[in-house]
PDB file of C-alpha atoms in Angstrom:
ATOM      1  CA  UNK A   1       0.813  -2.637 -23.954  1.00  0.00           C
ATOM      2  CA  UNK A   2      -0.837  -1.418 -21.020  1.00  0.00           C
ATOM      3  CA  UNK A   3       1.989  -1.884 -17.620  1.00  0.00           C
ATOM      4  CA  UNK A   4       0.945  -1.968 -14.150  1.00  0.00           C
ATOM      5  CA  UNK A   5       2.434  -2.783 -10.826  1.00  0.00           C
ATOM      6  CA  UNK A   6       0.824  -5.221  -8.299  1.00  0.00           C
ATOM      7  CA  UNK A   7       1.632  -4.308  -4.484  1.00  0.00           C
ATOM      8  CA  UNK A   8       0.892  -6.258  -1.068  1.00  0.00           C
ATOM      9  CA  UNK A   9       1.259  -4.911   2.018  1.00  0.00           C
ATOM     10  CA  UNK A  10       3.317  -7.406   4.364  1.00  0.00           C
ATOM     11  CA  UNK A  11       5.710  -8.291   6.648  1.00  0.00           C
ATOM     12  CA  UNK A  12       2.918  -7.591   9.284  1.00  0.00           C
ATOM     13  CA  UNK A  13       4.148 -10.913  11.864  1.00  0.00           C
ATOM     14  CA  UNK A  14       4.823  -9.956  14.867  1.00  0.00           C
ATOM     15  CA  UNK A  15       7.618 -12.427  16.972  1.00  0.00           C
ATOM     16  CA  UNK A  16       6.193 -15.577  16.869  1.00  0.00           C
ATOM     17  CA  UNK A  17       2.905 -14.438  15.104  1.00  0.00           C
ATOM     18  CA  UNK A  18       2.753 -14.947  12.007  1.00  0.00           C
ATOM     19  CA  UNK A  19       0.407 -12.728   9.422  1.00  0.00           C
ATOM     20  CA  UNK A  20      -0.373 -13.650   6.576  1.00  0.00           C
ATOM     21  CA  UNK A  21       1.483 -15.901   3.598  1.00  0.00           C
ATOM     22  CA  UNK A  22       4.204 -13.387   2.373  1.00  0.00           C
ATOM     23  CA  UNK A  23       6.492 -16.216   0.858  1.00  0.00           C
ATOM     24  CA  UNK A  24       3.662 -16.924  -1.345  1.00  0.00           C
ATOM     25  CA  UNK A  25       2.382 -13.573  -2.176  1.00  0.00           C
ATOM     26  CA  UNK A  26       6.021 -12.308  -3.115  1.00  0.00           C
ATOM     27  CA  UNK A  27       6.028 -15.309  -5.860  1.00  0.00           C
ATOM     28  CA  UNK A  28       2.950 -13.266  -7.688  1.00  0.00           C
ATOM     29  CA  UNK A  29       3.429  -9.151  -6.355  1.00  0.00           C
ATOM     30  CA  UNK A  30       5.720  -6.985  -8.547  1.00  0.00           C
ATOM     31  CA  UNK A  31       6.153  -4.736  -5.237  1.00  0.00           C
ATOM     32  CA  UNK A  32       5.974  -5.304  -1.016  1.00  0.00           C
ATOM     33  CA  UNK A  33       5.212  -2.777   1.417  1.00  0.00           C
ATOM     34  CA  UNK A  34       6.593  -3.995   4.219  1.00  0.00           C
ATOM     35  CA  UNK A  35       6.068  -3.236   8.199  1.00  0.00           C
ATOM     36  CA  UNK A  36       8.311  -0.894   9.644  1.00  0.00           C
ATOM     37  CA  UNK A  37       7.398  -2.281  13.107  1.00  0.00           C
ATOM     38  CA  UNK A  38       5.371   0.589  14.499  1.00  0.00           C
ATOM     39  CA  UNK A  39       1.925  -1.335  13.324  1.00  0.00           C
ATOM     40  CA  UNK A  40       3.067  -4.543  13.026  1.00  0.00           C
ATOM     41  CA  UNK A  41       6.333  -6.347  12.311  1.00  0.00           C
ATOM     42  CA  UNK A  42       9.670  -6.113  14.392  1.00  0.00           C
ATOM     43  CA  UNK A  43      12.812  -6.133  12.591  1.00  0.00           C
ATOM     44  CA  UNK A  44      13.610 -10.307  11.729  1.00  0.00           C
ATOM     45  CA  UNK A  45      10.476 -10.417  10.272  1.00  0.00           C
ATOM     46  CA  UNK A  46      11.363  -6.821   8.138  1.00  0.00           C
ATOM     47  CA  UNK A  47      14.688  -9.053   6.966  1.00  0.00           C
ATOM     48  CA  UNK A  48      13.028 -12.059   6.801  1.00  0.00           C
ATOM     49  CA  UNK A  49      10.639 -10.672   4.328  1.00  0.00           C
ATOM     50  CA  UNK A  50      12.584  -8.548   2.228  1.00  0.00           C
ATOM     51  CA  UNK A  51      15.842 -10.967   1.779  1.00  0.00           C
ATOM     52  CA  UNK A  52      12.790 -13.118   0.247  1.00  0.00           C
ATOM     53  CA  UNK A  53      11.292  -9.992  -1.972  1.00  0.00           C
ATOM     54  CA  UNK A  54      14.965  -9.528  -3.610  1.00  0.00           C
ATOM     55  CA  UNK A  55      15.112 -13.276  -4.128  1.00  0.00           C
ATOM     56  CA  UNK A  56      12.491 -13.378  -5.941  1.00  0.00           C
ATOM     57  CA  UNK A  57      12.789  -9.770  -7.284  1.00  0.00           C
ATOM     58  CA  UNK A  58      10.581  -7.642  -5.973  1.00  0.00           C
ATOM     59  CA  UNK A  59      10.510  -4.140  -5.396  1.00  0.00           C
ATOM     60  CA  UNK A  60      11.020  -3.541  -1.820  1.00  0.00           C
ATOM     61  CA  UNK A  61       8.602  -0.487   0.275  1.00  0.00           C
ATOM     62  CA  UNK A  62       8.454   1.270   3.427  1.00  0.00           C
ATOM     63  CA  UNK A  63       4.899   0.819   4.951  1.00  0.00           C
ATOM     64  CA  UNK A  64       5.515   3.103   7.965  1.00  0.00           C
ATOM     65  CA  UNK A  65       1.703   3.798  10.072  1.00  0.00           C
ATOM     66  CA  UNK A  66       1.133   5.026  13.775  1.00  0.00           C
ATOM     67  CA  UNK A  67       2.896   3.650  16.550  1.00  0.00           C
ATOM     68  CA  UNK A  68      -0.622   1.312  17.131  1.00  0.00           C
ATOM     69  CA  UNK A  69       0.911  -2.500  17.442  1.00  0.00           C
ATOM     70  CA  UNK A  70      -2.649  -3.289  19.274  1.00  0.00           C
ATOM     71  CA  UNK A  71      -4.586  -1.999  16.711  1.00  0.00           C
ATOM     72  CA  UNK A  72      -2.647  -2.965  13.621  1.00  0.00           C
ATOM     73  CA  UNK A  73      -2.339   1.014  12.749  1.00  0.00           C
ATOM     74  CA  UNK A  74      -6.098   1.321  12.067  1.00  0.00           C
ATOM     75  CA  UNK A  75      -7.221   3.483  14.840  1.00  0.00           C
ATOM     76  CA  UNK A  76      -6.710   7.012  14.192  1.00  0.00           C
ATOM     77  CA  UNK A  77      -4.568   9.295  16.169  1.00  0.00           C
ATOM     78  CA  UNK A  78      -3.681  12.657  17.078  1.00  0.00           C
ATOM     79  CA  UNK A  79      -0.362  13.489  15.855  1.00  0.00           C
ATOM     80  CA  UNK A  80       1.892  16.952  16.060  1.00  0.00           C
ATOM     81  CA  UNK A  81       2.876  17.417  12.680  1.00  0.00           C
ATOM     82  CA  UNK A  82       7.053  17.362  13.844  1.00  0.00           C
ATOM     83  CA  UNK A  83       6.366  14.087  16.186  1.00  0.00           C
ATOM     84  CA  UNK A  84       4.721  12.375  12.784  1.00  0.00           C
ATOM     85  CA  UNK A  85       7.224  13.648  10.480  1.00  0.00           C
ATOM     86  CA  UNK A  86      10.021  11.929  12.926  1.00  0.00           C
ATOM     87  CA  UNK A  87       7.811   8.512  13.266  1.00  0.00           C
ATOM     88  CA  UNK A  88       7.857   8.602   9.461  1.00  0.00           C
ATOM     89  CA  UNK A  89      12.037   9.537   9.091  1.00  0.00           C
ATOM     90  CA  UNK A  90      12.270   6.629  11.633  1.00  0.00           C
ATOM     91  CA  UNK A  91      10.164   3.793  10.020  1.00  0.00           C
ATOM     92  CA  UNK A  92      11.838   4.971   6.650  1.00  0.00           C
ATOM     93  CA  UNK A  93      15.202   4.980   8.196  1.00  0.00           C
ATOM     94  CA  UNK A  94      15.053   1.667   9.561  1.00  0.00           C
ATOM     95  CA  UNK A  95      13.296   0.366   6.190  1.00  0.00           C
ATOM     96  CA  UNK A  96      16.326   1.436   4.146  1.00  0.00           C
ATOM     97  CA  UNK A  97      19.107   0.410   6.787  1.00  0.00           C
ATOM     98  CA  UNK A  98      17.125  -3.169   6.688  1.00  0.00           C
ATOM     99  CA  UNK A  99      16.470  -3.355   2.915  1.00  0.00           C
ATOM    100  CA  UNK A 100      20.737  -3.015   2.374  1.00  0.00           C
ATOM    101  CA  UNK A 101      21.292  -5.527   4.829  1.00  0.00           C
ATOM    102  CA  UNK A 102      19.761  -8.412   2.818  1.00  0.00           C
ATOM    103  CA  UNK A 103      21.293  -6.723  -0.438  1.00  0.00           C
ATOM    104  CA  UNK A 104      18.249  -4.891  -1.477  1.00  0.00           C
ATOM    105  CA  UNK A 105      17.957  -1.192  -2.064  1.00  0.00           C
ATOM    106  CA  UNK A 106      14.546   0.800  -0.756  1.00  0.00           C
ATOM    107  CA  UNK A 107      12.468   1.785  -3.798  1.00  0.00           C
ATOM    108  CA  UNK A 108       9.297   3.412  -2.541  1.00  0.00           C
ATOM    109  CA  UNK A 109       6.930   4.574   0.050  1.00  0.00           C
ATOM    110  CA  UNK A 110       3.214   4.031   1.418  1.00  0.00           C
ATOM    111  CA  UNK A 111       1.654   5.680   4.153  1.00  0.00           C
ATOM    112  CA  UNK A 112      -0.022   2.428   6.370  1.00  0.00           C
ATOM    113  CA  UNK A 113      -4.249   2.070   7.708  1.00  0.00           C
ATOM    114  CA  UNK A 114      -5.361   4.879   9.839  1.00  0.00           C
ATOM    115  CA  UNK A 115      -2.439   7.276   8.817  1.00  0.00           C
ATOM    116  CA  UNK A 116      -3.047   6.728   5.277  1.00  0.00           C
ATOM    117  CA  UNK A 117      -6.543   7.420   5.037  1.00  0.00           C
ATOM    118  CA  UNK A 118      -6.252  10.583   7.456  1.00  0.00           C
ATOM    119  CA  UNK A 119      -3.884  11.987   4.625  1.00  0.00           C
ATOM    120  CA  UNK A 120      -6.068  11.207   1.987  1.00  0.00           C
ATOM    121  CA  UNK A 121      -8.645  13.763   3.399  1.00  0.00           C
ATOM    122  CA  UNK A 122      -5.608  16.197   5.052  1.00  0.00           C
ATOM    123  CA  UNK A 123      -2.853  17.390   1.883  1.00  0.00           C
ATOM    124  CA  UNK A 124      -0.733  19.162   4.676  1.00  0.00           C
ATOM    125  CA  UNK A 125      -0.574  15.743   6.670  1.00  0.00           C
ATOM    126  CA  UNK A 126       0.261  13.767   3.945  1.00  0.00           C
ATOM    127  CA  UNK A 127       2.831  16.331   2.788  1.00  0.00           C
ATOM    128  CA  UNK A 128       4.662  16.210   6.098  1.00  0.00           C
ATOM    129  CA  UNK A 129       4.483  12.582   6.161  1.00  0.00           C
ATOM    130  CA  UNK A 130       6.196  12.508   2.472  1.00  0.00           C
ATOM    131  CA  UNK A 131       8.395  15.792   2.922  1.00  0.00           C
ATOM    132  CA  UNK A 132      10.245  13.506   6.122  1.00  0.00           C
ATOM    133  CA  UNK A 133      10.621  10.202   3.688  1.00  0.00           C
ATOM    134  CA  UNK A 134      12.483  12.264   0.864  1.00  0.00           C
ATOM    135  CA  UNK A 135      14.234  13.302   3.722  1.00  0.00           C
ATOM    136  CA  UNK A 136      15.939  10.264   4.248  1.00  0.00           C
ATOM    137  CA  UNK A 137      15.988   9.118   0.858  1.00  0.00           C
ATOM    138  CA  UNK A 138      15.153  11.674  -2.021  1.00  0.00           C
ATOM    139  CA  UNK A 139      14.393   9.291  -4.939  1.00  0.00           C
ATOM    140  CA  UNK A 140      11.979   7.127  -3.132  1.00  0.00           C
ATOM    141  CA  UNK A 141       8.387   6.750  -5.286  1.00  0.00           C
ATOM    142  CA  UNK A 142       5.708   7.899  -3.608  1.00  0.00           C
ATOM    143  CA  UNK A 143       2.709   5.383  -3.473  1.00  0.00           C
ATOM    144  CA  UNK A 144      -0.455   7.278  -3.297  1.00  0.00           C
ATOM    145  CA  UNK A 145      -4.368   6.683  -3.142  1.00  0.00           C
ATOM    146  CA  UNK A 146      -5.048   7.659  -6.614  1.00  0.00           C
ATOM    147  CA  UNK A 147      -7.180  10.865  -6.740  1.00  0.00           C
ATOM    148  CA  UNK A 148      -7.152  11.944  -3.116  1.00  0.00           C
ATOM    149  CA  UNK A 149      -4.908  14.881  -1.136  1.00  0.00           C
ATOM    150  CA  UNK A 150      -2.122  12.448  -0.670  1.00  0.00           C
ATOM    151  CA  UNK A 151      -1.565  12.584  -5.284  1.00  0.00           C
ATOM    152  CA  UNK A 152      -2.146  16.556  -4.664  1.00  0.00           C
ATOM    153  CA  UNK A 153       0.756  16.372  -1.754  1.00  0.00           C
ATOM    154  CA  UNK A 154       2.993  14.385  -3.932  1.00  0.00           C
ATOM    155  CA  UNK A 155       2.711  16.457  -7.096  1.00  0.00           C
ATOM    156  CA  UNK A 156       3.449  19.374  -5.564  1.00  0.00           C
ATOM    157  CA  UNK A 157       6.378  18.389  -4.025  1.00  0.00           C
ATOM    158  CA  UNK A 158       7.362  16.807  -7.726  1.00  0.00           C
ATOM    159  CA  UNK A 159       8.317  13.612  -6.671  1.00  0.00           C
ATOM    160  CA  UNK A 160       8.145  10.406  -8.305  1.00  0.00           C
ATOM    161  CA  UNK A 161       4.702   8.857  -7.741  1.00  0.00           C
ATOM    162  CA  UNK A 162       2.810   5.712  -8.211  1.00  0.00           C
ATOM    163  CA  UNK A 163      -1.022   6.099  -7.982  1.00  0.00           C
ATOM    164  CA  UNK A 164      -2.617   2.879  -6.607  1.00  0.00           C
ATOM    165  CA  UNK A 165      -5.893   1.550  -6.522  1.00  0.00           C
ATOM    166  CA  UNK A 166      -6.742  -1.230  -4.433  1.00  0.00           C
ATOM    167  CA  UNK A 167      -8.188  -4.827  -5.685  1.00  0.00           C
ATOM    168  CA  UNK A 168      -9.799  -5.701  -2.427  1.00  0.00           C
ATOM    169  CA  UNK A 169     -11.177  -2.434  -1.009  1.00  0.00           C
ATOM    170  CA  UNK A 170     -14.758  -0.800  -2.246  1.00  0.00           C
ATOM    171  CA  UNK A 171     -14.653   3.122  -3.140  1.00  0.00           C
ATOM    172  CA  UNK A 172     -16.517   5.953  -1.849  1.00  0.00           C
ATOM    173  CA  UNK A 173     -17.351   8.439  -4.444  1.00  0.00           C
ATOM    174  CA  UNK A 174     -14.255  10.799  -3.334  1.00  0.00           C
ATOM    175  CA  UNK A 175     -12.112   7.884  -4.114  1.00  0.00           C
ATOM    176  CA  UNK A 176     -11.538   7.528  -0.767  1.00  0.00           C
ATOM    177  CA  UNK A 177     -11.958   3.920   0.962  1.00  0.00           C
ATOM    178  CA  UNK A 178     -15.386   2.658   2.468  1.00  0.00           C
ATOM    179  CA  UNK A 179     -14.644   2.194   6.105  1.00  0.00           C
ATOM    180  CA  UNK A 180     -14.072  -1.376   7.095  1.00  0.00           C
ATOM    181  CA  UNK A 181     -16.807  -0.978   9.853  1.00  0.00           C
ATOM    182  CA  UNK A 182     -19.103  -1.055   7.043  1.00  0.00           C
ATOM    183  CA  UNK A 183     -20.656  -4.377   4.834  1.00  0.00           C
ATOM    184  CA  UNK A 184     -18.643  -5.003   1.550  1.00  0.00           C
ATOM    185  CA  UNK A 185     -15.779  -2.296   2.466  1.00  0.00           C
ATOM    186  CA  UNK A 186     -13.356  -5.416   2.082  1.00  0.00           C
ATOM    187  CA  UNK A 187     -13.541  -7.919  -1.275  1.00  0.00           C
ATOM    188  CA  UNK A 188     -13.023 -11.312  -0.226  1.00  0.00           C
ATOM    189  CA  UNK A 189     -14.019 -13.001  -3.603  1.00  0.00           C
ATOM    190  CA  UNK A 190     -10.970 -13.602  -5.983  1.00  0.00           C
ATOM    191  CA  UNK A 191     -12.727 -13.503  -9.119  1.00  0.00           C
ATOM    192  CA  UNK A 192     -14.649  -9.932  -8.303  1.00  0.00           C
ATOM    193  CA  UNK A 193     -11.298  -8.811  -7.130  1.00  0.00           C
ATOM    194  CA  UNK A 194      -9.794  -9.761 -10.990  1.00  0.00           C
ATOM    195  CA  UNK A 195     -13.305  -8.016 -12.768  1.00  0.00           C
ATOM    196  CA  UNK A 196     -13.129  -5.002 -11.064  1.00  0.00           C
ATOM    197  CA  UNK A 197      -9.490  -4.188 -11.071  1.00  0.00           C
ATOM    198  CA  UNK A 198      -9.349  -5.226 -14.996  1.00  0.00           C
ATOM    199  CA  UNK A 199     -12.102  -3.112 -15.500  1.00  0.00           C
ATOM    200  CA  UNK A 200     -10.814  -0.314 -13.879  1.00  0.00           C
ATOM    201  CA  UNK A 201      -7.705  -0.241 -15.756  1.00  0.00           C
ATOM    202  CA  UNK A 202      -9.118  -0.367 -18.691  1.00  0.00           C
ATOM    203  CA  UNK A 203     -11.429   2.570 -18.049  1.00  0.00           C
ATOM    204  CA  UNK A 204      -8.693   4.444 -16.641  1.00  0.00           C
ATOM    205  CA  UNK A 205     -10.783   5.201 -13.328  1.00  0.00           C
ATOM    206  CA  UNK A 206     -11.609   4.472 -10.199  1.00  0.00           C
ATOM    207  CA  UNK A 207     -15.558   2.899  -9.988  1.00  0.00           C
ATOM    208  CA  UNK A 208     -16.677   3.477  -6.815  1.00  0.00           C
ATOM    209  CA  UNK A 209     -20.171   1.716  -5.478  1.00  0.00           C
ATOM    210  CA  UNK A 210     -22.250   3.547  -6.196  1.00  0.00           C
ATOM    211  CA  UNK A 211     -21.141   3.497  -9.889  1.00  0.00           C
ATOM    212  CA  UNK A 212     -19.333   6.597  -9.917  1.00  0.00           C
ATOM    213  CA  UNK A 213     -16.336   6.789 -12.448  1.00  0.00           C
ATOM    214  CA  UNK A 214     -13.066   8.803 -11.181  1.00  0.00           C
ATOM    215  CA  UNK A 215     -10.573   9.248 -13.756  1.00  0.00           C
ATOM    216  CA  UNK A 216      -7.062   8.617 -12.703  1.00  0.00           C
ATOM    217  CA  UNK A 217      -3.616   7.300 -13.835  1.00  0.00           C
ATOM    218  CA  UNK A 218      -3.055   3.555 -12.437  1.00  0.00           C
ATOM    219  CA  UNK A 219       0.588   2.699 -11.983  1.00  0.00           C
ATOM    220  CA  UNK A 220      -0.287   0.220  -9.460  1.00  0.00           C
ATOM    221  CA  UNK A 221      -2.585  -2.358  -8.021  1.00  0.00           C
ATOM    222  CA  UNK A 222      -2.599  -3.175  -4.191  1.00  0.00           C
ATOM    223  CA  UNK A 223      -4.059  -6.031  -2.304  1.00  0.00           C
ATOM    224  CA  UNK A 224      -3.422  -6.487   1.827  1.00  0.00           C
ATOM    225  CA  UNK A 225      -1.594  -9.329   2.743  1.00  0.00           C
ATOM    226  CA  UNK A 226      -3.363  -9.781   5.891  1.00  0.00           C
ATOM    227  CA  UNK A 227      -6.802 -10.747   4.118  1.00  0.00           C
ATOM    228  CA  UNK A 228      -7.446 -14.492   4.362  1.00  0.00           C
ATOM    229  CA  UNK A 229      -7.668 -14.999   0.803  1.00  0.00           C
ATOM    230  CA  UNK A 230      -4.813 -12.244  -0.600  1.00  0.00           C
ATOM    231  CA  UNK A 231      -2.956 -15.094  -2.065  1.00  0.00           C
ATOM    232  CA  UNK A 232      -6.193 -16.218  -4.282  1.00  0.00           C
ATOM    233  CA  UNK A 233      -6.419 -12.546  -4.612  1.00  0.00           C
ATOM    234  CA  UNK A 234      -2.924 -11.697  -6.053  1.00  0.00           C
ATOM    235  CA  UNK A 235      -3.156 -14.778  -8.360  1.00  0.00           C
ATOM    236  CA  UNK A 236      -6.711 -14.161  -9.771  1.00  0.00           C
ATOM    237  CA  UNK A 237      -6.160 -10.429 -10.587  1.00  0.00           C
ATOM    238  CA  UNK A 238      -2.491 -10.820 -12.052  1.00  0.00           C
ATOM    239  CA  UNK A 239      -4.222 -13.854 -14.407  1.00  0.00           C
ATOM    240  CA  UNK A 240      -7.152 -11.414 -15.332  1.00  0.00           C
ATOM    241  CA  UNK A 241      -4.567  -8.852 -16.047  1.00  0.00           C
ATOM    242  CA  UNK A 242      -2.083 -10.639 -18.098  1.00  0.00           C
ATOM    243  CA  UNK A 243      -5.313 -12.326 -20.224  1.00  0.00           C
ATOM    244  CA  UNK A 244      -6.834  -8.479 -20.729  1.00  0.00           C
ATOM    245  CA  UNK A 245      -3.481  -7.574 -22.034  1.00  0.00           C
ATOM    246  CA  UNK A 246      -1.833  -5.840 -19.747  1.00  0.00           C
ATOM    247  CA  UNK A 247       1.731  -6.356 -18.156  1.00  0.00           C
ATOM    248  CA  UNK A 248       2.683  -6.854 -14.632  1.00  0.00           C
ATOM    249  CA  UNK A 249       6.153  -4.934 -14.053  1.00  0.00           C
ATOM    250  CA  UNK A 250       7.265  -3.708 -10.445  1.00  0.00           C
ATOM    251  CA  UNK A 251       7.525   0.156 -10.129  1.00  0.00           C
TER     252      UNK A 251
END
């Protein structure tokens, strides 16, 4: 039987503002990525959200992005590489330190918004950025956009690694992610969500927009937990997966 693992990025409140419905989504994910507090979060709502992923047990992530609280780690920055390598050892660090408090254990990694999709275009930045994780915790798994320089990065430094798609994001045809400035670059219908990603599984590829078929390993499925309808998400593409066949198993 086909396996997959179904990720949401979360934990993305901010004091008393809240962002999105992580109790929810961690009743359906397999895996969270959750805020390390540099793009959103703050460090009650990183325990608040993973003593709730290990009660309901789910595999708990690092989602560590630029230090950009205003613009929830989307805008793009210029970064020395030894300044990002330490804002990654020190989202990671705190990730881990937090995870063991609520009696969880840190399981993987994923690079957040603008910092993510920089090192999907730049293997050297996304190699420092996962060279300073292992750092701090060697047997991490290393999430990566499947089919971009962040899977070259990982595989050369022989890692573990997940490749991920995503279930509400459209595809250029370099696998990379249409920009969100642009119509249709974010899937807000449940039920498209749940065709595509069983279709893509089942092909074994990314299809991008304009058709284009990337071939790729899928280990796991990611939705953002910030989108208004991730919950009707998460729910619609686990039920299209478990009715295609195909099992829904955290990392």
């Amino acid at each position: 039987m086909p396996r997959v693992d179904l990720n949401s990025d979360m934990g993305e409140g901010f004091g008393p503002w809240p962002m999105g419905d992580d109790a929810a989504l961690l009743r359906v994910v397999t895996s969270a990525n959750v805020a390390c507090g540099f793009h959103a979060g703050d460090p009650d709502v990183m325990a608040r959200t993973m003593r709730t992923a290990v009660e309901n047990g789910v595999g708990i992530g690092a989602h560590p992005g630029f230090p950009d609280l205003q613009g929830f780690g989307r805008r793009k920055m210029e970064v020395p590489p030894a300044t990002l390598a330490n804002m990654v050892r020190y989202q990671v660090g705190a990730a881990a330190a937090m995870a063991a408090s609520v009696g969880g254990r840190l399981r993987h990694l994923k690079l957040h918004g603008a910092l993510a999709n920089m090192a999907a275009e730049d293997e050297g930045m996304a190699r420092v950025c996962y060279e300073a994780a292992l750092g701090v915790q060697p047997d991490l798994v290393v999430m990566v956009l499947a089919a971009t320089e962040q899977e070259r990065a990982a595989r050369a430094l022989g890692c573990a690694v997940a490749n991920e798609i995503f279930a509400d994001r459209a595809y250029e045809d370099d696998a990379t992610l249409v920009d969100r400035r642009k119509p249709g670059a974010v899937i807000h219908d449940p039920a498209r969500a749940a065709v595509r990603m069983v279709e893509m599984v089942q092909a074994g590829a990314i299809i991008a927009e304009s058709g284009k078929r990337i071939p790729t390993r899928i280990d796991t499925i990611c939705l953002h937990g910030d989108t208004a309808e991730a919950v009707e998400i998460a729910r619609a593409v686990r039920a299209a997966l478990e009715a295609a066949g195909v099992e829904v198993v955290k990392l």
